[in-house]
Amino acid sequence: MTTVGGQAVLEGVMMRGPSNWAVAVRKPDGDIAQVHQPIRSPMARHWAFRIPVVRGVVALGESLAIGFRFMYGRMKLACEVAGAATAAALLAGKIDVEPGQKVAAVVSGGNVAPKTAAAILASDEA
């Protein structure tokens, strides 16, 4: 048995399990486009990462990394990691979006340190 979390995204759905996340959206022509990627959560490595307060901090870091990778890989936008917080919140389902509702995401920063970006993009951890 595995735990899976899910939420609505614009015209689609995002699901995340312990080792993968996926997004499926309907394109204007009616076809379904999907993206899925493995994640390796640091929470699986040590029990201390699963302590409630620590788990929240680790989960925030994971969400920011997923948001940064999505913005860089799919949108070709090199924002600051914290600047991807809006995208991360949308991808994680923390913002309620009704089907067909238009949403604007403010993504800030464009001066991400190359070493930071390279480390996040090269890592298979969340």
Short mmCIF file of C-alpha atoms in Angstrom, two decimals:
data_model
loop_
_atom_site.label_atom_id
_atom_site.label_comp_id
_atom_site.label_asym_id
_atom_site.label_seq_id
_atom_site.Cartn_x
_atom_site.Cartn_y
_atom_site.Cartn_z
CA MET A 1 0.00 0.00 0.00
CA THR A 2 1.25 3.49 -0.83
CA THR A 3 0.06 6.94 0.08
CA VAL A 4 -0.90 9.21 -2.77
CA GLY A 5 -1.88 12.85 -2.63
CA GLY A 6 -3.67 14.60 -5.43
CA GLN A 7 -5.17 17.89 -6.42
CA ALA A 8 -6.60 19.80 -9.32
CA VAL A 9 -4.39 21.91 -11.54
CA LEU A 10 -5.53 24.10 -14.40
CA GLU A 11 -7.49 21.80 -16.72
CA GLY A 12 -5.93 18.71 -15.21
CA VAL A 13 -4.74 16.85 -12.15
CA MET A 14 -1.47 16.35 -10.27
CA MET A 15 -0.76 13.30 -8.15
CA ARG A 16 2.20 12.67 -5.90
CA GLY A 17 3.22 9.48 -4.17
CA PRO A 18 6.27 8.70 -2.07
CA SER A 19 8.48 8.09 -5.10
CA ASN A 20 6.81 9.79 -8.11
CA TRP A 21 4.77 12.81 -9.12
CA ALA A 22 2.72 13.25 -12.28
CA VAL A 23 0.64 15.95 -13.95
CA ALA A 24 -1.94 15.35 -16.67
CA VAL A 25 -3.66 18.23 -18.47
CA ARG A 26 -6.11 18.53 -21.33
CA LYS A 27 -4.69 20.44 -24.29
CA PRO A 28 -6.88 22.82 -26.34
CA ASP A 29 -7.30 20.13 -29.03
CA GLY A 30 -8.68 17.70 -26.42
CA ASP A 31 -5.62 15.46 -26.17
CA ILE A 32 -4.19 14.66 -22.75
CA ALA A 33 -0.59 15.65 -22.09
CA GLN A 34 1.19 14.09 -19.14
CA VAL A 35 4.45 14.53 -17.32
CA HIS A 36 5.73 12.18 -14.64
CA GLN A 37 9.00 12.10 -12.80
CA PRO A 38 10.48 10.09 -9.97
CA ILE A 39 11.33 11.80 -6.72
CA ARG A 40 13.54 10.61 -3.92
CA SER A 41 12.44 12.21 -0.70
CA PRO A 42 15.00 12.85 2.04
CA MET A 43 12.27 11.77 4.49
CA ALA A 44 12.86 8.16 3.44
CA ARG A 45 16.51 8.29 4.53
CA HIS A 46 16.21 9.07 8.22
CA TRP A 47 13.50 8.94 10.86
CA ALA A 48 14.34 12.47 12.07
CA PHE A 49 13.02 13.91 8.78
CA ARG A 50 9.60 12.48 9.69
CA ILE A 51 9.22 14.39 13.00
CA PRO A 52 6.17 16.67 12.48
CA VAL A 53 7.87 20.10 12.51
CA VAL A 54 10.94 18.86 10.65
CA ARG A 55 8.70 17.03 8.15
CA GLY A 56 6.99 20.33 7.32
CA VAL A 57 10.30 22.05 6.61
CA VAL A 58 11.49 19.12 4.48
CA ALA A 59 8.16 19.02 2.60
CA LEU A 60 8.44 22.76 1.87
CA GLY A 61 11.94 22.23 0.46
CA GLU A 62 10.71 19.32 -1.65
CA SER A 63 7.82 21.40 -3.01
CA LEU A 64 10.12 24.31 -3.88
CA ALA A 65 12.52 21.96 -5.68
CA ILE A 66 9.66 20.38 -7.67
CA GLY A 67 8.31 23.86 -8.52
CA PHE A 68 11.77 25.06 -9.60
CA ARG A 69 12.33 21.99 -11.80
CA PHE A 70 8.89 22.40 -13.37
CA MET A 71 9.40 26.11 -14.09
CA TYR A 72 12.88 25.53 -15.52
CA GLY A 73 12.15 22.32 -17.42
CA ARG A 74 8.69 23.07 -18.80
CA MET A 75 8.47 26.85 -18.83
CA LYS A 76 12.17 27.54 -19.54
CA LEU A 77 12.13 30.07 -16.71
CA ALA A 78 15.14 30.23 -14.38
CA CYS A 79 13.52 31.79 -11.34
CA GLU A 80 14.91 31.87 -7.83
CA VAL A 81 14.01 28.77 -5.86
CA ALA A 82 11.77 30.74 -3.48
CA GLY A 83 10.38 32.54 -6.55
CA ALA A 84 8.90 29.20 -7.63
CA ALA A 85 6.78 29.10 -4.46
CA THR A 86 3.62 30.06 -6.34
CA ALA A 87 4.13 27.29 -8.89
CA ALA A 88 4.97 24.87 -6.07
CA ALA A 89 1.77 25.81 -4.22
CA LEU A 90 -0.30 25.29 -7.37
CA LEU A 91 1.39 21.96 -8.14
CA ALA A 92 0.90 20.79 -4.56
CA GLY A 93 -2.79 21.68 -4.57
CA LYS A 94 -2.46 24.26 -1.80
CA ILE A 95 -4.50 26.73 -3.86
CA ASP A 96 -8.06 25.79 -4.78
CA VAL A 97 -8.63 26.17 -8.51
CA GLU A 98 -12.00 25.50 -10.08
CA PRO A 99 -12.12 23.84 -13.52
CA GLY A 100 -11.88 26.53 -16.18
CA GLN A 101 -10.80 29.18 -13.69
CA LYS A 102 -7.99 31.44 -14.89
CA VAL A 103 -5.05 31.74 -12.52
CA ALA A 104 -2.04 34.04 -12.66
CA ALA A 105 1.09 32.90 -10.86
CA VAL A 106 3.64 35.52 -9.89
CA VAL A 107 7.09 33.99 -10.29
CA SER A 108 9.89 36.19 -9.05
CA GLY A 109 13.60 36.42 -9.51
CA GLY A 110 15.82 35.61 -12.41
CA ASN A 111 19.18 35.61 -10.77
CA VAL A 112 19.35 32.09 -9.42
CA ALA A 113 22.91 31.07 -8.70
CA PRO A 114 24.11 28.72 -11.46
CA LYS A 115 25.52 26.25 -8.91
CA THR A 116 22.20 26.16 -7.04
CA ALA A 117 20.22 25.62 -10.24
CA ALA A 118 22.63 22.91 -11.42
CA ALA A 119 22.44 21.10 -8.08
CA ILE A 120 18.63 21.09 -8.02
CA LEU A 121 18.31 20.06 -11.66
CA ALA A 122 20.93 17.30 -11.34
CA SER A 123 19.45 15.83 -8.16
CA ASP A 124 16.83 13.11 -8.22
CA GLU A 125 15.70 14.12 -4.74
CA ALA A 126 12.54 16.13 -4.28
#
